[in-house]
Coordinates of C-alpha atoms and ligand atoms in Angstrom, one line a residue:
Chain A
M1340 CA -61.4 16.7 -58.7
Q1341 CA -61.6 20.0 -57.2
S1342 CA -61.1 18.2 -53.7
L1343 CA -58.0 16.3 -54.8
S1344 CA -54.4 18.5 -53.9
L1345 CA -52.7 20.0 -57.0
N1346 CA -50.3 17.0 -55.8
K1347 CA -52.7 14.6 -56.7
R1348 CA -54.2 16.0 -59.7
A1349 CA -50.6 16.8 -61.2
A1350 CA -49.8 12.9 -60.1
I1351 CA -53.1 12.1 -61.7
L1352 CA -52.1 14.0 -65.3
S1353 CA -48.3 12.5 -64.7
V1354 CA -49.6 8.6 -65.3
V1355 CA -52.4 9.4 -67.8
L1356 CA -49.9 11.1 -69.9
L1357 CA -47.3 8.4 -69.5
A1358 CA -50.0 5.9 -69.7
V1359 CA -51.1 7.9 -73.2
F1360 CA -47.4 8.2 -74.4
L1361 CA -47.1 4.4 -73.9
G1362 CA -49.8 3.1 -76.0
A1363 CA -49.7 5.3 -78.7
W1364 CA -45.9 4.3 -79.0
E1365 CA -47.0 -0.1 -78.1
I1366 CA -49.0 0.6 -81.1
S1367 CA -47.5 2.2 -83.6
V1368 CA -44.1 0.5 -83.3
T1369 CA -46.8 -3.2 -83.8
R1370 CA -48.6 -2.0 -86.7
Q1371 CA -44.8 -0.8 -88.3
V1372 CA -43.5 -4.5 -87.2
I1373 CA -46.9 -6.0 -89.3
G1374 CA -47.7 -3.9 -91.9
E1375 CA -44.3 -2.0 -93.2
A1376 CA -42.0 -3.7 -95.8
L1377 CA -38.1 -3.1 -95.3
T1378 CA -37.3 0.5 -95.7
E1379 CA -34.5 1.4 -98.4
Y1380 CA -32.4 2.1 -95.6
E1381 CA -32.7 -1.3 -94.2
I1382 CA -31.9 -2.8 -97.8
L1383 CA -28.6 -0.5 -98.1
M1384 CA -27.2 -1.3 -94.5
G1385 CA -28.1 -5.0 -95.1
L1386 CA -30.5 -5.1 -92.0
G1387 CA -32.8 -6.6 -93.4
Q1388 CA -32.5 -10.3 -92.5
Q1389 CA -32.1 -9.1 -88.9
R1390 CA -35.0 -6.6 -88.8
A1391 CA -33.7 -4.3 -86.6
A1392 CA -36.8 -2.4 -85.3
V1393 CA -37.5 0.2 -82.5
P1394 CA -38.5 -2.5 -80.0
P1395 CA -42.6 -1.7 -78.0
P1396 CA -42.2 -0.5 -74.7
S1397 CA -43.5 -4.2 -73.2
D1398 CA -40.0 -5.2 -75.0
V1399 CA -38.4 -2.7 -72.8
F1400 CA -40.0 -3.2 -69.4
I1401 CA -39.1 -6.7 -69.7
K1402 CA -35.1 -6.4 -71.1
A1403 CA -35.7 -3.6 -67.4
W1404 CA -36.7 -6.4 -65.3
E1405 CA -34.2 -8.8 -66.1
Q1406 CA -31.4 -6.4 -66.0
L1407 CA -33.0 -5.4 -63.0
S1408 CA -33.2 -8.8 -61.3
D1409 CA -28.9 -8.8 -61.7
P1410 CA -28.2 -5.8 -62.3
F1411 CA -24.0 -7.0 -61.6
Y1412 CA -23.6 -10.2 -63.3
D1413 CA -20.0 -9.6 -65.6
A1414 CA -19.9 -12.6 -68.0
G1415 CA -17.1 -10.7 -69.9
P1416 CA -15.6 -8.1 -71.2
N1417 CA -18.4 -7.1 -73.5
D1418 CA -21.2 -8.5 -71.1
K1419 CA -21.0 -6.8 -68.1
G1420 CA -24.5 -6.3 -65.7
I1421 CA -26.0 -2.2 -65.9
G1422 CA -24.9 -1.9 -62.9
I1423 CA -21.1 -2.7 -63.2
Q1424 CA -21.8 -0.1 -66.4
L1425 CA -23.4 2.5 -64.8
A1426 CA -21.0 2.0 -61.3
Y1427 CA -18.5 2.2 -63.8
S1428 CA -19.6 6.1 -65.5
I1429 CA -20.5 7.4 -61.9
Y1430 CA -17.8 6.9 -60.3
R1431 CA -15.5 8.0 -63.5
V1432 CA -17.7 11.4 -63.1
L1433 CA -17.5 11.2 -59.6
S1434 CA -13.5 11.2 -59.5
G1435 CA -13.4 14.1 -61.9
F1436 CA -15.6 15.9 -60.2
G1437 CA -13.8 15.0 -56.7
L1438 CA -11.0 16.8 -58.8
A1439 CA -12.7 19.4 -60.1
V1440 CA -13.5 20.7 -56.5
L1441 CA -10.2 20.7 -55.1
V1442 CA -9.5 22.7 -58.1
A1443 CA -11.9 24.8 -58.3
L1444 CA -12.8 25.6 -54.8
P1445 CA -9.4 27.2 -53.8
L1446 CA -8.9 28.1 -57.0
G1447 CA -12.7 30.1 -57.1
F1448 CA -11.8 31.7 -53.3
L1449 CA -8.8 33.6 -54.6
I1450 CA -10.2 34.8 -57.7
G1451 CA -13.1 35.4 -55.6
M1452 CA -10.8 37.8 -53.1
S1453 CA -8.6 39.3 -55.4
P1454 CA -9.4 41.4 -57.8
V1455 CA -5.7 41.1 -59.0
A1456 CA -5.8 37.6 -59.6
Y1457 CA -9.3 37.8 -61.0
K1458 CA -7.9 40.8 -63.8
A1459 CA -5.1 37.8 -64.6
L1460 CA -6.6 34.6 -64.3
N1461 CA -9.8 36.2 -66.0
P1462 CA -9.1 35.7 -70.4
F1463 CA -7.5 31.9 -69.4
I1464 CA -10.7 31.6 -68.2
Q1465 CA -12.8 32.8 -70.9
V1466 CA -11.1 31.4 -73.4
L1467 CA -10.9 27.4 -72.0
R1468 CA -14.0 27.9 -70.4
P1469 CA -16.0 27.3 -74.1
I1470 CA -14.5 24.7 -75.3
S1471 CA -16.5 21.4 -75.6
P1472 CA -14.8 18.7 -73.3
L1473 CA -14.7 16.3 -76.2
A1474 CA -12.2 18.5 -77.9
W1475 CA -9.6 17.6 -75.1
M1476 CA -10.2 13.9 -75.7
P1477 CA -7.0 13.2 -78.2
L1478 CA -4.6 15.8 -76.8
A1479 CA -6.1 13.9 -73.1
L1480 CA -5.3 10.1 -74.4
F1481 CA -2.0 11.0 -76.5
I1482 CA -0.5 12.3 -72.8
I1483 CA -2.5 10.9 -70.4
Q1484 CA -2.1 7.4 -72.5
D1485 CA -4.1 5.9 -70.5
A1486 CA -8.4 5.9 -71.8
N1487 CA -10.0 5.5 -68.8
A1488 CA -7.7 8.5 -66.8
S1489 CA -8.8 10.6 -70.2
A1490 CA -12.1 10.4 -69.6
V1491 CA -11.6 11.3 -65.9
F1492 CA -9.9 14.5 -67.3
V1493 CA -12.5 14.9 -69.6
I1494 CA -14.6 14.6 -67.0
F1495 CA -12.3 17.0 -64.7
I1496 CA -12.1 20.4 -67.0
C1497 CA -16.1 20.4 -68.4
S1498 CA -16.9 20.3 -65.1
I1499 CA -14.0 22.9 -63.6
W1500 CA -16.1 25.7 -65.2
P1501 CA -19.3 26.5 -63.3
M1502 CA -18.0 25.6 -60.2
L1503 CA -15.0 28.2 -60.3
L1504 CA -17.2 30.8 -61.6
N1505 CA -20.0 30.1 -59.1
T1506 CA -17.4 30.1 -56.5
A1507 CA -15.1 33.2 -57.1
F1508 CA -18.8 35.0 -57.6
G1509 CA -20.2 33.7 -54.7
V1510 CA -17.4 34.9 -52.5
A1511 CA -16.3 38.6 -54.4
G1512 CA -20.1 38.2 -53.5
V1513 CA -19.7 37.7 -49.6
R1514 CA -21.4 41.0 -47.5
A1515 CA -18.7 43.2 -46.0
D1516 CA -20.4 43.4 -42.9
W1517 CA -20.1 39.6 -42.4
V1518 CA -16.5 40.0 -43.0
N1519 CA -16.0 42.8 -40.7
V1520 CA -17.9 40.0 -37.9
A1521 CA -14.4 38.0 -38.6
R1522 CA -12.2 40.2 -38.4
T1523 CA -13.6 42.1 -34.9
H1524 CA -13.4 38.6 -34.2
E1525 CA -9.1 38.6 -34.7
L1526 CA -10.1 35.9 -37.1
G1527 CA -7.2 34.7 -39.7
S1528 CA -7.3 34.5 -43.2
L1529 CA -7.8 30.7 -42.9
R1530 CA -10.8 30.8 -40.3
T1531 CA -11.8 33.7 -41.6
A1532 CA -12.5 31.1 -45.2
L1533 CA -13.3 28.7 -43.6
T1534 CA -16.0 29.6 -40.6
V1535 CA -17.6 33.1 -42.8
I1536 CA -16.9 33.3 -46.3
L1537 CA -17.5 29.5 -46.6
P1538 CA -21.0 29.0 -45.8
A1539 CA -22.1 32.5 -47.1
A1540 CA -20.7 31.7 -50.3
A1541 CA -21.9 27.8 -50.3
P1542 CA -25.7 28.3 -51.7
T1543 CA -23.4 29.7 -55.3
I1544 CA -20.6 27.4 -54.7
L1545 CA -23.4 24.7 -54.5
T1546 CA -25.1 25.9 -57.4
G1547 CA -22.2 26.3 -59.9
M1548 CA -20.9 22.2 -58.5
R1549 CA -25.0 21.6 -59.3
I1550 CA -24.7 23.1 -62.5
S1551 CA -21.3 21.1 -63.3
I1552 CA -22.3 17.7 -61.7
G1553 CA -25.2 18.0 -64.8
I1554 CA -22.8 18.7 -67.3
A1555 CA -20.2 15.7 -66.4
W1556 CA -23.4 13.7 -66.9
L1557 CA -23.7 14.6 -70.4
V1558 CA -19.8 14.7 -71.0
I1559 CA -19.4 11.3 -69.3
V1560 CA -22.0 9.1 -72.5
A1561 CA -19.8 10.7 -75.1
A1562 CA -16.5 9.8 -73.5
E1563 CA -16.9 6.3 -72.9
M1564 CA -17.8 6.1 -76.4
L1565 CA -15.0 7.2 -77.1
V1566 CA -13.0 5.4 -75.3
G1567 CA -15.0 2.4 -74.8
G1568 CA -14.2 -0.8 -73.0
T1569 CA -16.6 -0.3 -69.6
G1570 CA -19.0 2.8 -68.6
I1571 CA -22.7 3.5 -69.7
G1572 CA -21.9 5.4 -72.6
Y1573 CA -19.8 2.7 -74.2
Y1574 CA -22.8 0.2 -73.0
V1575 CA -25.5 2.6 -75.0
W1576 CA -23.4 2.0 -78.1
N1577 CA -22.4 -1.8 -78.0
E1578 CA -26.2 -2.6 -77.8
W1579 CA -26.4 0.0 -80.6
N1580 CA -23.9 -2.7 -82.6
N1581 CA -25.5 -5.0 -82.2
L1582 CA -28.7 -3.4 -82.8
D1583 CA -30.1 -4.2 -79.3
L1584 CA -32.1 -0.8 -79.5
T1585 CA -34.2 -2.7 -76.2
S1586 CA -31.2 -1.9 -74.3
V1587 CA -30.5 1.2 -76.3
I1588 CA -34.1 2.3 -74.7
F1589 CA -33.2 0.7 -71.6
S1590 CA -30.2 2.1 -71.2
I1591 CA -31.5 6.1 -72.0
L1592 CA -33.8 5.7 -69.2
M1593 CA -31.4 4.4 -66.9
I1594 CA -29.1 7.5 -67.9
G1595 CA -31.5 9.4 -67.2
V1596 CA -32.6 7.9 -64.0
V1597 CA -28.5 8.7 -62.7
G1598 CA -28.6 12.1 -63.8
M1599 CA -31.4 12.6 -61.9
L1600 CA -30.6 11.2 -58.9
L1601 CA -27.7 13.1 -59.1
D1602 CA -29.0 16.4 -59.4
A1603 CA -31.6 15.6 -56.8
F1604 CA -28.8 15.2 -54.2
F1605 CA -26.9 18.3 -55.4
A1606 CA -30.3 19.8 -54.6
A1607 CA -30.6 18.1 -51.3
L1608 CA -27.0 19.7 -50.2
Q1609 CA -27.8 23.1 -51.4
R1610 CA -31.0 23.8 -49.4
A1611 CA -29.1 22.3 -46.8
V1612 CA -26.4 25.6 -47.4
T1613 CA -29.2 27.7 -47.9
Y1614 CA -30.3 30.4 -45.4
A1615 CA -32.2 33.0 -45.1
E1616 CA -31.3 36.7 -44.7
Chain B
M447 CA -4.7 67.1 -19.4
K448 CA -5.1 63.4 -17.8
K449 CA -4.4 60.8 -19.1
N450 CA -8.1 58.2 -20.8
F451 CA -8.8 54.8 -21.3
L452 CA -9.1 56.0 -24.7
S453 CA -7.8 59.4 -26.3
I454 CA -8.3 60.2 -29.6
E455 CA -5.7 62.6 -30.5
R456 CA -5.6 64.8 -34.2
L457 CA -7.8 62.5 -35.8
T458 CA -8.1 63.6 -39.5
Q459 CA -10.6 61.6 -42.4
T460 CA -10.6 62.9 -46.0
F461 CA -12.0 60.8 -48.7
P462 CA -12.0 61.7 -52.6
D463 CA -15.3 63.7 -53.0
G464 CA -15.7 62.1 -56.2
A465 CA -14.8 65.2 -58.3
G466 CA -11.5 64.8 -58.5
G467 CA -11.3 66.8 -55.4
T468 CA -11.2 65.3 -50.9
L469 CA -13.8 65.7 -48.9
T470 CA -12.5 66.6 -45.0
V471 CA -15.2 64.9 -43.0
F472 CA -13.2 66.0 -39.9
E473 CA -10.0 67.7 -38.8
N474 CA -7.5 67.3 -36.1
A475 CA -10.9 65.7 -33.5
S476 CA -8.7 65.2 -29.6
F477 CA -11.3 63.7 -26.9
G478 CA -10.7 61.3 -24.8
I479 CA -13.0 58.9 -22.3
D480 CA -12.5 56.8 -19.7
K481 CA -12.2 54.0 -18.3
G482 CA -15.8 52.3 -17.4
E483 CA -17.2 55.4 -19.1
F484 CA -20.7 55.1 -21.4
V485 CA -20.6 57.9 -23.6
C486 CA -23.0 58.7 -26.7
I487 CA -22.4 61.3 -29.7
L488 CA -25.3 62.8 -31.0
G489 CA -24.5 64.7 -35.5
H490 CA -26.5 65.1 -38.2
S491 CA -26.9 62.4 -40.4
G492 CA -23.4 62.6 -42.9
C493 CA -21.4 64.6 -39.9
G494 CA -18.9 61.6 -40.0
K495 CA -20.4 59.4 -36.8
S496 CA -20.4 55.9 -38.4
T497 CA -16.1 57.1 -39.4
I498 CA -14.6 57.7 -36.3
M499 CA -16.6 54.7 -35.0
N500 CA -15.1 52.3 -37.8
V501 CA -11.6 53.7 -37.2
L502 CA -12.0 53.4 -33.1
A503 CA -12.8 49.7 -34.3
G504 CA -10.0 49.5 -36.1
L505 CA -11.9 48.7 -39.3
S506 CA -10.7 51.5 -41.2
E507 CA -7.1 54.0 -41.1
P508 CA -7.5 57.6 -40.6
T509 CA -6.0 59.8 -43.0
S510 CA -4.2 61.0 -40.1
G511 CA -3.9 60.6 -36.3
V512 CA -4.0 58.2 -34.0
V513 CA -6.5 56.4 -31.4
K514 CA -4.9 55.4 -27.8
M515 CA -6.8 52.3 -26.3
D516 CA -4.1 52.2 -22.7
G517 CA -1.8 54.3 -23.7
V518 CA -1.0 51.5 -26.9
A519 CA -1.6 52.9 -30.9
V520 CA -4.6 50.6 -31.8
S521 CA -3.9 48.8 -35.6
G522 CA -6.6 47.2 -36.8
P523 CA -9.3 45.3 -35.4
S524 CA -8.7 43.4 -31.7
L525 CA -11.1 41.4 -29.8
D526 CA -10.8 44.3 -27.0
R527 CA -12.8 46.7 -29.3
G528 CA -16.8 45.2 -29.1
V529 CA -18.7 46.0 -32.5
V530 CA -22.6 46.3 -32.9
F531 CA -23.3 47.1 -35.9
Q532 CA -26.1 49.1 -37.6
N533 CA -27.7 46.3 -39.2
Y534 CA -26.7 43.7 -36.0
S535 CA -24.5 41.5 -38.5
L536 CA -25.5 38.4 -37.6
L537 CA -23.9 35.6 -39.6
P538 CA -27.5 34.4 -41.3
W539 CA -26.6 30.9 -41.7
L540 CA -26.0 30.4 -37.6
S541 CA -28.9 30.6 -34.9
A542 CA -28.8 33.1 -32.3
L543 CA -26.5 30.9 -30.2
K544 CA -24.3 29.6 -32.6
N545 CA -24.0 33.6 -33.7
V546 CA -23.2 34.1 -29.8
T547 CA -20.5 30.9 -29.5
F548 CA -19.4 32.5 -32.6
G549 CA -17.7 35.6 -31.2
I550 CA -16.3 33.6 -27.3
K551 CA -15.1 30.6 -29.2
A552 CA -12.7 33.3 -30.7
R553 CA -12.2 34.8 -27.6
Y554 CA -11.8 31.9 -25.1
R555 CA -9.8 29.5 -28.0
N556 CA -9.4 27.2 -24.9
W557 CA -13.0 26.4 -23.8
S558 CA -14.8 23.6 -23.8
R559 CA -17.6 23.6 -25.8
D560 CA -20.2 23.2 -22.3
K561 CA -18.1 26.5 -21.1
V562 CA -19.0 28.3 -24.5
I563 CA -22.2 27.4 -24.7
E564 CA -23.1 27.8 -20.8
H565 CA -21.4 31.9 -21.0
A566 CA -23.4 31.8 -24.4
T567 CA -26.7 31.1 -22.9
R568 CA -26.2 33.2 -19.9
Y569 CA -25.5 36.7 -21.6
L570 CA -28.5 35.5 -24.4
A571 CA -30.3 35.2 -20.7
M572 CA -29.3 38.5 -20.1
V573 CA -30.5 40.7 -22.4
G574 CA -34.0 38.4 -22.2
L575 CA -33.6 35.2 -24.8
E576 CA -34.3 32.3 -23.3
G577 CA -35.6 28.7 -24.0
D578 CA -36.4 28.1 -28.0
V579 CA -36.0 31.2 -29.6
I580 CA -32.1 30.9 -29.3
H581 CA -32.2 28.1 -31.3
R582 CA -33.9 29.9 -33.8
K583 CA -32.2 31.9 -36.8
P584 CA -31.6 35.5 -37.4
S585 CA -34.1 35.4 -40.3
Q586 CA -36.8 33.7 -37.7
L587 CA -36.4 36.3 -35.3
S588 CA -38.1 39.7 -35.5
G589 CA -35.6 43.0 -35.2
G590 CA -35.3 43.8 -31.2
M591 CA -34.6 40.2 -31.1
R592 CA -31.4 40.1 -33.3
Q593 CA -30.5 43.9 -31.7
R594 CA -30.4 41.3 -28.5
V595 CA -28.7 38.9 -30.1
S596 CA -25.6 41.8 -31.5
I597 CA -25.5 42.7 -28.2
A598 CA -25.5 39.9 -26.2
R599 CA -22.2 38.6 -28.9
A600 CA -20.4 41.6 -28.1
F601 CA -20.7 41.5 -24.3
A602 CA -20.0 38.0 -24.0
N603 CA -16.5 38.8 -25.5
Q604 CA -16.4 40.9 -22.6
P605 CA -14.4 43.6 -24.2
K606 CA -12.8 47.0 -23.0
L607 CA -14.6 48.9 -25.8
L608 CA -18.2 48.4 -26.8
L609 CA -18.8 50.5 -29.6
L610 CA -22.5 50.9 -30.6
D611 CA -23.8 52.0 -33.9
E612 CA -26.9 53.5 -34.0
P613 CA -28.2 50.3 -32.7
F614 CA -31.6 50.6 -31.9
G615 CA -32.5 52.7 -34.7
A616 CA -34.6 50.8 -36.7
L617 CA -37.1 49.6 -33.7
D618 CA -40.1 50.9 -31.9
A619 CA -40.4 52.4 -29.3
L620 CA -41.6 49.4 -27.0
T621 CA -38.4 47.8 -27.8
R622 CA -35.9 50.6 -27.7
G623 CA -37.3 50.9 -24.1
T624 CA -36.5 47.8 -23.0
I625 CA -33.4 46.7 -24.8
Q626 CA -32.4 50.3 -23.6
E627 CA -33.1 48.7 -20.0
E628 CA -31.2 46.3 -20.3
L629 CA -28.4 47.1 -22.5
L630 CA -28.0 49.7 -18.7
K631 CA -28.4 46.1 -16.5
V632 CA -25.5 44.6 -19.0
W633 CA -23.3 47.1 -18.5
S634 CA -23.3 48.0 -14.8
Q635 CA -22.8 45.1 -14.2
T636 CA -19.8 44.1 -16.2
E637 CA -18.4 47.7 -16.0
Q638 CA -17.4 48.0 -19.3
T639 CA -16.6 51.1 -21.4
V640 CA -19.1 51.9 -24.5
F641 CA -19.0 54.3 -27.3
M642 CA -22.3 55.0 -28.8
I643 CA -23.8 56.7 -31.9
T644 CA -27.2 57.6 -31.6
H645 CA -29.7 59.6 -33.2
D646 CA -32.3 60.4 -30.1
I647 CA -31.6 63.1 -27.5
D648 CA -33.7 61.4 -25.1
E649 CA -32.3 58.3 -25.2
A650 CA -28.4 59.8 -25.3
I651 CA -29.5 61.3 -22.0
L652 CA -31.2 57.7 -20.5
L653 CA -27.8 55.9 -20.6
A654 CA -24.7 57.8 -21.2
D655 CA -22.4 59.9 -18.9
R656 CA -21.4 62.1 -21.2
I657 CA -22.8 63.5 -24.8
L658 CA -20.0 64.3 -27.2
L659 CA -22.1 66.7 -30.2
M660 CA -20.4 67.1 -33.3
T661 CA -21.4 69.9 -35.9
N662 CA -22.5 69.0 -39.6
G663 CA -20.1 68.4 -41.5
P664 CA -17.5 69.2 -43.5
F665 CA -15.2 70.1 -41.2
A666 CA -17.0 68.0 -38.7
R667 CA -16.4 69.0 -35.0
V668 CA -16.6 66.8 -31.6
A669 CA -17.5 70.6 -30.7
E670 CA -19.2 70.0 -27.3
S671 CA -19.0 67.5 -24.2
V672 CA -22.1 67.1 -22.5
E673 CA -21.8 65.3 -19.1
I674 CA -25.4 64.5 -18.5
T675 CA -25.5 65.4 -13.8
I676 CA -28.5 62.6 -13.9
P677 CA -27.7 60.4 -10.8
R678 CA -28.3 57.1 -11.5
P679 CA -29.6 54.5 -12.0
R680 CA -31.9 56.2 -14.3
V681 CA -35.4 55.2 -15.1
R682 CA -37.0 56.5 -18.5
T683 CA -40.4 57.7 -16.0
D684 CA -38.4 58.9 -13.2
I685 CA -35.8 61.3 -15.1
V686 CA -37.8 63.3 -16.6
T687 CA -39.0 64.8 -13.5
H688 CA -35.1 65.2 -12.3
P689 CA -34.6 69.5 -12.6
N690 CA -31.6 68.9 -15.4
Y691 CA -33.7 66.6 -17.9
Y692 CA -35.0 69.4 -20.1
A693 CA -32.1 71.8 -18.8
I694 CA -29.4 69.5 -20.5
R695 CA -32.6 68.2 -23.5
N696 CA -32.9 71.6 -24.4
H697 CA -29.3 72.4 -24.5
L698 CA -29.0 69.2 -26.6
V699 CA -32.2 70.2 -28.5
Q700 CA -30.5 74.0 -29.4
F701 CA -26.8 72.9 -30.7
L702 CA -28.5 69.8 -33.3
G703 CA -31.1 72.6 -34.6
K704 CA -29.4 75.5 -34.3
R705 CA -25.3 75.9 -33.5
S706 CA -24.4 73.0 -35.3
K707 CA -25.0 74.7 -38.9
E708 CA -23.1 77.6 -37.0
L709 CA -20.5 76.2 -36.0
A710 CA -20.0 74.2 -39.3
G711 CA -17.4 74.0 -41.5
Q712 CA -14.5 75.6 -39.5
R713 CA -11.0 74.4 -40.4
S714 CA -9.3 73.5 -37.7
D715 CA -6.2 75.7 -39.3
G716 CA -3.9 73.1 -38.0
E717 CA -4.8 73.6 -34.1
S718 CA -6.0 70.1 -32.1
Q719 CA -10.1 70.7 -31.9
S720 CA -11.3 69.2 -28.5
P721 CA -14.5 69.3 -27.1
D722 CA -15.7 72.3 -25.0
P723 CA -17.1 70.6 -21.7
V724 CA -20.1 71.7 -21.0
R725 CA -21.7 70.9 -17.3
I726 CA -25.3 71.8 -16.3
D727 CA -26.5 71.0 -13.3
L728 CA -29.4 72.6 -11.6
T729 CA -29.7 71.3 -7.7
E730 CA -26.2 73.1 -7.2
P731 CA -26.7 76.5 -6.0
A732 CA -26.1 78.5 -9.2
P733 CA -22.5 80.1 -9.5
E734 CA -22.6 84.0 -9.9
P735 CA -25.2 84.7 -12.5
E736 CA -24.0 87.1 -15.2
P737 CA -26.6 88.1 -16.8
D738 CA -25.3 88.6 -20.1
L739 CA -25.1 85.4 -20.3
V740 CA -27.8 83.5 -21.9
R741 CA -26.8 79.9 -20.8
A742 CA -26.7 81.5 -17.7
Q743 CA -27.0 77.3 -16.0
L744 CA -24.8 76.8 -17.9
K745 CA -21.3 76.1 -16.1
A746 CA -18.0 75.1 -18.3
V747 CA -15.8 73.6 -17.0
N748 CA -12.3 73.5 -18.3
S749 CA -10.1 70.4 -16.8
Ligands
ATP1921 N1 -15.6 55.0 -48.1 C1 -16.4 56.4 -48.0 N2 -16.0 56.9 -49.0 C2 -16.1 58.6 -50.0 N3 -17.2 59.2 -48.5 C3 -17.4 59.0 -47.1 C4 -17.0 57.0 -47.4 N4 -17.2 57.1 -46.1 C5 -17.6 57.8 -46.0 N5 -18.0 59.1 -46.8 C6 -18.0 60.3 -46.2 O1 -17.8 60.8 -45.7 C7 -19.2 62.0 -44.9 C8 -19.5 60.8 -43.3 O2 -20.3 60.2 -43.6 P1 -20.5 58.6 -41.6 O3 -20.9 57.0 -42.5 O4 -19.6 58.9 -40.9 O5 -21.5 59.8 -41.6 P2 -22.6 59.5 -39.9 O6 -22.5 60.5 -39.2 O7 -21.9 58.0 -39.5 O8 -24.3 59.7 -40.7 P3 -25.8 58.3 -40.6 O9 -25.7 59.4 -38.9 O10 -26.2 58.9 -41.5 O11 -25.1 57.1 -39.8 C9 -20.6 61.5 -44.8 O12 -20.4 62.5 -46.2 C10 -20.1 60.2 -45.9 O13 -19.8 60.7 -47.9
MG1922 MG1 -23.4 56.1 -39.4

């Protein structure tokens, strides 16, 4: 063992942990199905006949195989492939996030560069920031009158704050020396902002974006459960209503995987703009 | 008084002193610099050298007084006044080459990409940076290399006036020597005017045409302007044997060691304060000796 590298040992440990976990799950679920009578809850809910039990991991694998071998089929509003559902969610997250970028970056620059703007806007930010994004949903639905746009709005409102604050913080923290370099080269405000302040603040700004995209992906699931129609959140809820727990577990896994990929993407961007002083 | 290329007229700078009063760094300071001249300014820490330089660069506004370049009052920073900052101030996300092209692109907006790169590479080569190193980020360069990039960035823009704030402060003696020589080489090729702050007397004598001496603050004065009467080209190892070298050096040491304190804290009483010109030249036949003068060999020339 000592001769193996740290990474290899960690990988072996991960695989072992996964195997133990899946094994324990498989065994406990199989026993439960064989050995247990209906619980009181099941009787109350009238679920006895349908036997909604936690599926074993093997079922989940089979489901995953089925779904992933044809992720984009479309057989009506309640039966779409996982790929289509995820694409809807990603599309909403990216639209809301993109709008938030368009607002948060310029506003963050303004707040970061002007102490007056900071002082004037800070009270609003402090009040709006702690509001759960879902609390906006009824208002959004009423005003926008469109479920899809409302979901996008909720994503917008939840991803704007970390970006706004990080941009302002990053911009305000740009070393005066670097700004002086721009000044001695007679750069105008726009060129200074783009060629000096933006690259200098980029690592901080991307930290904000990474936090935002994480929050947006958390929120989209809940938002889609509310607005329904399409998306991975709706899919989870729909499968729960169908008592298809296998699909529920499978989609939970997919939510995790996509979230991880989004984060990895922004982590890579962040690495690309980070500089050593 | 004749017209200087750069003239500093009755410059006054005060700051709030943190206790409700004001701190007068200097008052009514006046001096001039000629075109193509290399001027060093020496003075104790905190006397106001950087403050003067920031005003010359246009990065800060003086409390009163004007700086004129070619007869035009300076307001705000300009590409005509290149600055080498004390801490290099390279942009850390750009490679050495890009740091230089950053400046060139700002100066010569209509140059082609190739021309900009060619120009930058030439100036980097002039300070001894060639090959792979120019594609490294500042964090991957040694302190001396960063300093050279910073000098190349300033020189490549061919400003009329170069302002250097303790540019070699953080360097070891060996690197310092190399870069000093490179600086002299570049300066002699380009005929720019240089105003440089330093703490190092020998460096000042090696580089400067004239050394301005500042008294201690507050109410600091640019008290003397010492001409360096050692012919160019100067080589470090040769100038120490020049008869004027130790005479000038002694004068500077005496000033910084004793007289900078004795002269400190004198208010201007509204008078314009110009430095007294000092010329020490032992190679000239001495004028009528004045026995009661301690600095017998000094010849003050009032212009
Ligand atoms: N922004 C400021 N606010 C208040 N006081 C200042 C400010 N800038 C400089 N000073 C004061 O002005 C005086 C001169 O400062 P300056 O930086 O010019 O000194 P210096 O001669 O460059 O010193 P050093 O050789 O150590 O760099 C100091 O006493 C300093 O405390
Ligand atoms: Mg200083």
